[in-house]
CSV table of C-alpha atoms in Angstrom, one decimal:
chain,number,residue,atom,x,y,z
A,8,MET,CA,-2.0,50.1,-35.8
A,9,GLY,CA,-4.9,49.4,-38.2
A,10,LEU,CA,-5.9,46.5,-35.7
A,11,LEU,CA,-6.5,48.5,-33.0
A,12,SER,CA,-7.8,51.2,-34.8
A,13,ASP,CA,-11.2,49.1,-36.7
A,14,PRO,CA,-13.4,48.4,-34.0
A,15,ASN,CA,-14.6,45.2,-35.7
A,16,ARG,CA,-11.1,43.7,-35.4
A,17,ARG,CA,-10.3,45.2,-31.9
A,18,ARG,CA,-13.5,43.2,-30.7
A,19,ALA,CA,-12.3,40.0,-32.5
A,20,LEU,CA,-8.9,40.7,-31.0
A,21,ILE,CA,-10.5,40.9,-27.6
A,22,SER,CA,-12.8,38.1,-28.0
A,23,LEU,CA,-9.7,35.9,-28.9
A,24,LEU,CA,-7.5,37.4,-26.3
A,25,THR,CA,-10.8,36.4,-23.9
A,26,ARG,CA,-11.0,33.1,-25.0
A,27,LEU,CA,-7.3,32.2,-24.5
A,28,ASN,CA,-6.9,34.3,-21.6
A,29,ALA,CA,-6.4,30.8,-19.4
A,30,PRO,CA,-3.8,29.4,-21.9
A,31,ILE,CA,-1.7,32.5,-22.0
A,32,CYS,CA,-1.5,32.9,-18.1
A,33,VAL,CA,-0.5,29.7,-17.9
A,34,VAL,CA,2.3,30.1,-20.5
A,35,CYS,CA,3.4,33.5,-19.1
A,36,TYR,CA,3.8,32.1,-16.0
A,37,MET,CA,5.8,28.3,-16.7
A,38,ALA,CA,7.5,30.9,-19.0
A,39,GLY,CA,8.5,33.4,-15.6
A,40,VAL,CA,9.5,29.8,-13.3
A,41,ALA,CA,11.7,28.9,-15.9
A,42,TRP,CA,13.5,31.6,-16.5
A,43,PHE,CA,13.8,31.9,-12.6
A,44,MET,CA,15.3,28.8,-12.3
A,45,GLY,CA,17.8,29.6,-15.6
A,46,LEU,CA,19.6,32.4,-13.3
A,47,ALA,CA,21.2,29.1,-11.6
A,48,PHE,CA,22.5,27.7,-14.9
A,49,GLU,CA,26.3,28.3,-15.0
A,50,PRO,CA,26.3,29.9,-18.4
A,51,PHE,CA,23.5,32.5,-17.3
A,52,THR,CA,25.4,33.4,-14.4
A,53,LEU,CA,29.2,35.6,-14.2
A,54,ARG,CA,31.5,34.0,-11.6
A,55,THR,CA,33.5,36.0,-9.3
A,56,TYR,CA,34.9,39.3,-10.8
A,57,MET,CA,36.1,42.9,-9.8
A,58,SER,CA,34.7,45.9,-11.3
A,59,GLU,CA,36.8,47.8,-9.5
A,60,ASN,CA,40.7,47.3,-10.0
A,61,ALA,CA,41.7,49.2,-7.1
A,62,MET,CA,40.0,46.3,-4.8
A,63,GLY,CA,42.3,43.7,-6.2
A,64,SER,CA,43.7,41.4,-3.4
A,65,THR,CA,47.4,42.4,-5.0
A,66,MET,CA,46.8,45.7,-3.6
A,67,VAL,CA,47.5,44.8,0.1
A,68,GLU,CA,49.4,42.9,2.6
A,69,GLU,CA,47.6,39.6,3.0
A,70,HIS,CA,49.4,37.8,5.7
A,71,PHE,CA,48.8,38.7,9.4
A,72,PRO,CA,51.6,37.9,11.8
A,73,ALA,CA,49.8,38.4,15.0
A,74,GLY,CA,47.8,35.3,14.9
A,75,GLU,CA,49.3,33.7,18.1
A,76,ARG,CA,48.8,37.2,20.2
A,77,ALA,CA,45.3,37.2,19.4
A,78,LEU,CA,44.9,33.9,20.2
A,79,ALA,CA,46.4,34.4,23.4
A,80,THR,CA,43.7,37.5,24.1
A,81,GLY,CA,41.1,35.7,23.2
A,82,ARG,CA,41.6,33.5,26.0
A,83,GLU,CA,42.4,35.8,28.5
A,84,PHE,CA,39.2,38.1,27.1
A,85,ALA,CA,37.2,34.5,28.1
A,86,ALA,CA,38.6,34.4,31.3
A,87,HIS,CA,37.7,38.5,32.0
A,88,LYS,CA,34.5,37.9,31.1
A,89,LYS,CA,34.4,34.6,33.4
A,90,LYS,CA,35.1,36.5,36.4
A,91,ALA,CA,33.1,39.4,35.2
A,92,GLY,CA,29.9,37.4,34.8
A,93,GLY,CA,29.3,39.8,31.7
A,94,MET,CA,31.1,42.3,29.1
A,95,PRO,CA,34.6,43.0,31.0
A,96,VAL,CA,34.8,46.6,30.1
A,97,ASP,CA,37.5,48.3,32.2
A,98,TRP,CA,39.5,45.1,31.0
A,99,LEU,CA,38.4,46.1,27.3
A,100,VAL,CA,39.0,49.4,28.0
A,101,LYS,CA,42.6,49.1,29.1
A,102,THR,CA,43.8,47.0,26.8
A,103,MET,CA,42.4,48.3,23.9
A,104,GLN,CA,43.8,51.9,25.1
A,105,SER,CA,47.5,50.1,25.6
A,106,ARG,CA,46.9,49.3,21.7
A,107,GLY,CA,47.2,53.2,21.2
A,108,LEU,CA,43.5,53.9,20.7
A,109,GLU,CA,41.2,56.0,21.8
A,110,VAL,CA,38.3,54.1,23.6
A,111,PHE,CA,34.9,55.3,24.6
A,112,THR,CA,32.0,53.3,26.1
A,113,GLN,CA,28.3,53.5,25.3
A,114,ARG,CA,25.3,52.0,27.7
A,115,PHE,CA,22.4,51.4,26.3
A,116,SER,CA,18.6,49.7,27.4
A,117,ARG,CA,16.0,48.5,25.6
A,118,THR,CA,12.5,46.8,26.6
A,119,LEU,CA,11.4,44.0,24.6
A,120,PRO,CA,8.0,42.7,23.5
A,121,PHE,CA,8.6,39.5,24.6
A,122,PRO,CA,11.5,38.0,26.9
A,123,ASP,CA,14.6,37.3,25.2
A,124,GLU,CA,15.2,33.4,25.2
A,125,ASN,CA,18.3,33.4,27.6
A,126,LYS,CA,17.2,34.6,30.6
A,127,GLU,CA,13.4,35.4,30.0
A,128,ARG,CA,13.8,39.2,30.8
A,129,TYR,CA,12.3,41.8,29.4
A,130,MET,CA,14.4,44.9,29.7
A,131,VAL,CA,18.1,44.2,28.1
A,132,LYS,CA,20.9,46.4,29.8
A,133,GLY,CA,24.5,46.6,27.9
A,134,THR,CA,27.4,48.6,27.2
A,135,ASN,CA,29.8,48.9,23.9
A,136,VAL,CA,33.2,49.7,24.0
A,137,TYR,CA,34.8,51.1,21.0
A,138,GLY,CA,38.2,52.7,19.9
A,139,ILE,CA,39.8,54.8,17.4
A,140,LEU,CA,42.7,54.4,15.5
A,141,GLY,CA,43.5,57.6,13.6
A,142,PRO,CA,46.0,57.8,10.4
A,143,LEU,CA,48.9,59.5,13.1
A,144,GLU,CA,48.6,57.6,15.5
A,145,LEU,CA,37.1,36.0,22.8
A,146,PRO,CA,37.9,34.7,19.6
A,147,ALA,CA,36.5,37.6,17.3
A,148,VAL,CA,37.7,39.7,20.4
A,149,GLY,CA,41.5,38.7,20.5
A,150,LEU,CA,41.6,39.1,16.6
A,151,LEU,CA,39.9,42.4,16.9
A,152,LEU,CA,42.6,43.3,19.4
A,153,GLY,CA,45.5,41.5,17.5
A,154,LEU,CA,44.2,43.6,14.2
A,155,ALA,CA,44.7,47.0,16.4
A,156,GLN,CA,48.2,46.4,17.1
A,157,TYR,CA,49.0,45.5,13.7
A,158,PHE,CA,47.4,48.3,12.0
A,159,ARG,CA,49.1,50.7,14.6
A,160,ASN,CA,52.4,50.5,12.9
A,161,GLN,CA,51.1,51.1,9.2
A,162,VAL,CA,51.3,54.7,9.3
A,163,PHE,CA,51.1,55.1,5.6
A,164,TRP,CA,46.9,54.9,6.0
A,165,ALA,CA,44.7,57.9,5.6
A,166,LYS,CA,41.7,56.6,7.3
A,167,ASP,CA,40.2,56.5,10.4
A,168,ILE,CA,39.5,52.9,12.1
A,169,ILE,CA,36.6,52.3,14.4
A,170,PHE,CA,37.1,48.9,17.0
A,171,LEU,CA,34.0,48.4,18.2
A,172,VAL,CA,33.0,45.2,20.4
A,173,ASN,CA,28.9,45.3,21.1
A,174,GLU,CA,26.9,43.5,23.5
A,175,HIS,CA,23.7,41.2,23.0
A,176,ASP,CA,24.4,41.1,19.3
A,177,LEU,CA,22.0,43.2,16.9
A,178,ILE,CA,20.7,45.5,19.9
A,179,GLY,CA,23.7,46.6,21.2
A,180,MET,CA,24.8,47.3,17.5
A,181,GLN,CA,21.7,49.1,16.8
A,182,ALA,CA,22.5,50.9,19.9
A,183,TRP,CA,25.9,52.7,18.7
A,184,LEU,CA,25.0,52.7,15.2
A,185,GLU,CA,22.0,55.3,16.4
A,186,GLY,CA,24.4,57.0,18.3
A,187,TYR,CA,27.0,57.3,15.9
A,188,HIS,CA,24.4,58.9,13.6
A,189,HIS,CA,22.4,61.1,16.1
A,190,THR,CA,18.9,58.8,14.7
A,191,ASN,CA,16.4,57.0,16.9
A,192,THR,CA,14.8,54.8,14.9
A,193,THR,CA,13.9,52.1,17.6
A,194,GLY,CA,13.2,54.1,20.9
A,195,MET,CA,15.8,52.6,22.8
A,196,ASP,CA,17.8,54.6,25.4
A,197,TRP,CA,21.7,55.0,24.8
A,198,SER,CA,24.3,56.9,25.9
A,199,PRO,CA,25.7,59.8,23.4
A,200,LEU,CA,28.9,58.9,21.6
A,201,GLN,CA,31.8,60.5,23.1
A,202,GLY,CA,34.4,59.8,20.1
A,203,ARG,CA,34.1,59.8,16.6
A,204,GLY,CA,35.7,59.4,13.1
A,205,GLY,CA,34.0,61.0,10.4
A,206,SER,CA,31.3,59.4,8.1
A,207,ILE,CA,32.0,55.2,7.4
A,208,GLN,CA,32.8,53.9,4.1
A,209,ALA,CA,33.1,50.3,4.9
A,210,ALA,CA,32.6,47.7,7.7
A,211,LEU,CA,33.8,44.2,8.5
A,212,SER,CA,31.8,42.3,10.8
A,213,LEU,CA,33.6,38.7,11.6
A,214,GLU,CA,31.8,35.8,14.0
A,215,LEU,CA,34.1,33.5,14.7
A,216,SER,CA,33.1,30.1,17.1
A,217,SER,CA,36.6,28.3,17.5
A,218,ASP,CA,40.6,29.0,17.4
A,219,VAL,CA,41.0,26.9,14.4
A,220,ILE,CA,39.8,28.2,11.0
A,221,THR,CA,39.2,26.0,7.5
A,222,SER,CA,36.1,27.5,6.5
A,223,LEU,CA,34.1,30.8,6.4
A,224,ASP,CA,30.6,31.4,4.7
A,225,LEU,CA,29.7,34.5,3.6
A,226,VAL,CA,26.9,36.0,5.1
A,227,LEU,CA,25.0,38.6,2.4
A,228,GLU,CA,21.5,38.8,3.5
A,229,GLY,CA,20.6,42.4,5.2
A,230,LEU,CA,17.2,44.0,5.7
A,231,ASN,CA,14.0,43.9,3.6
A,232,GLY,CA,16.7,42.0,1.0
A,233,GLN,CA,19.4,44.7,0.6
A,234,LEU,CA,22.6,43.1,-0.2
A,235,PRO,CA,26.2,44.7,0.4
A,236,ASN,CA,28.8,45.9,-2.6
A,237,LEU,CA,29.4,42.5,-4.8
A,238,ASP,CA,33.2,44.0,-5.3
A,239,LEU,CA,33.3,43.5,-1.3
A,240,ALA,CA,32.0,39.9,-1.4
A,241,ASN,CA,34.2,39.1,-4.2
A,242,LEU,CA,37.3,40.3,-2.6
A,243,PHE,CA,36.5,38.4,0.5
A,244,TYR,CA,36.3,35.2,-1.5
A,245,ALA,CA,39.4,35.9,-3.8
A,246,PHE,CA,41.6,35.9,-0.4
A,247,CYS,CA,39.9,32.8,1.1
A,248,GLN,CA,40.8,31.2,-2.3
A,249,LYS,CA,44.3,32.7,-2.4
A,250,ILE,CA,45.5,31.5,1.2
A,251,GLY,CA,43.4,28.0,0.9
A,252,VAL,CA,40.6,28.6,3.2
A,253,LEU,CA,37.4,27.0,2.0
A,254,CYS,CA,34.9,29.9,1.5
A,255,THR,CA,31.0,29.2,0.9
A,256,THR,CA,27.7,30.9,0.2
A,257,GLN,CA,24.6,29.6,2.3
A,258,GLY,CA,26.6,27.0,3.3
A,259,LYS,CA,27.7,25.7,0.4
A,260,LEU,CA,30.8,25.3,-1.9
A,261,GLN,CA,30.7,26.6,-5.3
A,262,ARG,CA,31.1,23.6,-7.7
A,263,ASN,CA,32.3,23.5,-11.4
A,264,ASP,CA,30.3,20.6,-12.6
A,265,TRP,CA,27.1,22.9,-13.8
A,266,ASP,CA,26.7,20.7,-16.4
A,267,SER,CA,25.7,17.8,-14.3
A,268,VAL,CA,22.2,17.4,-12.9
A,269,SER,CA,24.0,17.3,-9.5
A,270,GLY,CA,25.8,20.6,-10.0
A,271,TYR,CA,22.7,22.2,-11.5
A,272,SER,CA,20.8,20.9,-8.2
A,273,HIS,CA,23.3,22.1,-5.9
A,274,ALA,CA,23.2,25.7,-7.7
A,275,VAL,CA,19.3,25.6,-7.8
A,276,GLN,CA,19.7,24.9,-3.6
A,277,THR,CA,22.2,27.4,-3.0
A,278,MET,CA,19.9,30.1,-4.8
A,279,MET,CA,16.9,29.1,-3.3
A,280,LEU,CA,18.2,29.1,0.3
A,281,MET,CA,19.3,33.1,-0.7
A,282,VAL,CA,16.0,33.9,-2.1
A,283,MET,CA,14.5,32.3,1.0
A,284,LYS,CA,16.5,34.6,3.9
A,285,GLN,CA,15.9,38.0,1.2
A,286,ALA,CA,12.0,37.4,1.3
A,287,SER,CA,12.0,37.0,5.5
A,288,GLY,CA,12.9,40.7,5.8
A,289,ARG,CA,14.8,40.4,8.4
A,290,SER,CA,18.8,40.4,9.1
A,291,TRP,CA,21.1,37.5,9.2
A,292,GLY,CA,24.0,39.4,11.2
A,293,ASP,CA,25.1,42.7,12.6
A,294,HIS,CA,25.9,43.8,9.0
A,295,GLY,CA,22.2,43.9,7.9
A,296,LEU,CA,22.5,47.1,10.5
A,297,PHE,CA,25.0,48.8,8.4
A,298,LEU,CA,23.2,48.5,5.1
A,299,ARG,CA,20.4,50.6,6.3
A,300,TYR,CA,22.9,53.8,6.9
A,301,HIS,CA,24.5,53.1,3.3
A,302,ILE,CA,27.9,51.2,5.2
A,303,GLU,CA,28.9,48.5,2.5
A,304,LEU,CA,30.6,45.7,4.5
A,305,PRO,CA,31.3,42.1,3.7
A,306,PRO,CA,30.1,39.6,6.7
A,307,SER,CA,31.1,36.6,7.1
A,308,ARG,CA,31.1,33.7,10.1
A,309,ALA,CA,33.9,30.6,10.7
A,310,SER,CA,33.8,27.2,11.3
A,311,THR,CA,35.9,24.3,11.9
A,312,VAL,CA,35.3,21.4,9.5
A,313,SER,CA,38.9,19.2,10.0
A,314,VAL,CA,42.2,20.7,9.1
A,315,SER,CA,44.2,24.1,10.0
A,316,THR,CA,45.2,27.1,7.9
A,317,ARG,CA,47.1,29.6,7.6
A,318,LEU,CA,44.4,31.9,8.8
A,319,THR,CA,44.2,31.4,12.9
A,320,SER,CA,41.9,33.5,15.6
A,321,PRO,CA,40.8,32.5,18.8
A,322,PRO,CA,37.1,31.1,19.3
A,323,LEU,CA,33.7,33.4,19.9
A,324,ALA,CA,32.7,34.2,23.6
A,325,GLY,CA,29.5,34.7,24.3
A,326,SER,CA,27.4,37.2,22.7
A,327,TRP,CA,30.5,39.7,21.6
A,328,LYS,CA,31.4,40.5,18.2
A,329,GLU,CA,34.0,42.5,16.4
A,330,CYS,CA,33.5,45.0,13.8
A,331,ILE,CA,35.9,46.9,12.3
A,332,VAL,CA,34.6,50.2,10.7
A,333,SER,CA,36.9,52.8,9.1
């Protein structure tokens, strides 16, 4: 305290700091960069772990026996989509009802500030179809319907499960979320929802591009850098390891040779890709819109590499995706 209370010493300290201002700034900047680059160094990071024991992969049934049925349903959906020239709403409603779901539809429209990439149109109109499975009772679409039929037999579950097929990607998803939560932050026109399943606790969003899955990529970045609960991402990664499916982040596999130059370079590339995506502020999938409503979910995109695994599902058809919320 004496150094700062003495006017002469205080002036001397200020003079010293003024003379060394540039070198101090350079040193602090370099230290910050070095610390940031150290985040990709293995000893400074934590591997996949679970902080909530109840979410362990040993607590649930791990095998889904209806993969072939889901594949057939996905192909049937693709045929009806081609015949209808758009979302086969009537077929979806009838099929979901046959699975024992309480089915509802929602129409929406939005005027775009710029024409969309596909049809150069300013007005986008579509229909969302969703079904609710209560506790007493394309490829992605085929898997969704297969899961609905499988879940129907799990009578011990205490949560409602909502199966949603949304049209026009983010636009349809935003319309459904606004209708479900009685908000309108985008000025979009949508019809009120006729059915609800209570407060949404968590959600799962899948994008499937083939009927043979050999790898799953975790897409974590939401709006303005928001990220989902880490336990959900780690649980998803643990399941992939158990069933022998490759799980990547930013399209890159985790490597164990962290003490080599190539291993560290790989970790830096993965980290920088994630930083750049978070810095964009945009959502890289439907999951980002759920985070706005404080709904956690592990999003993933499936792709093919070379060999088949035990997890099979039908191919993605058009711009429709599946989302399961509970």
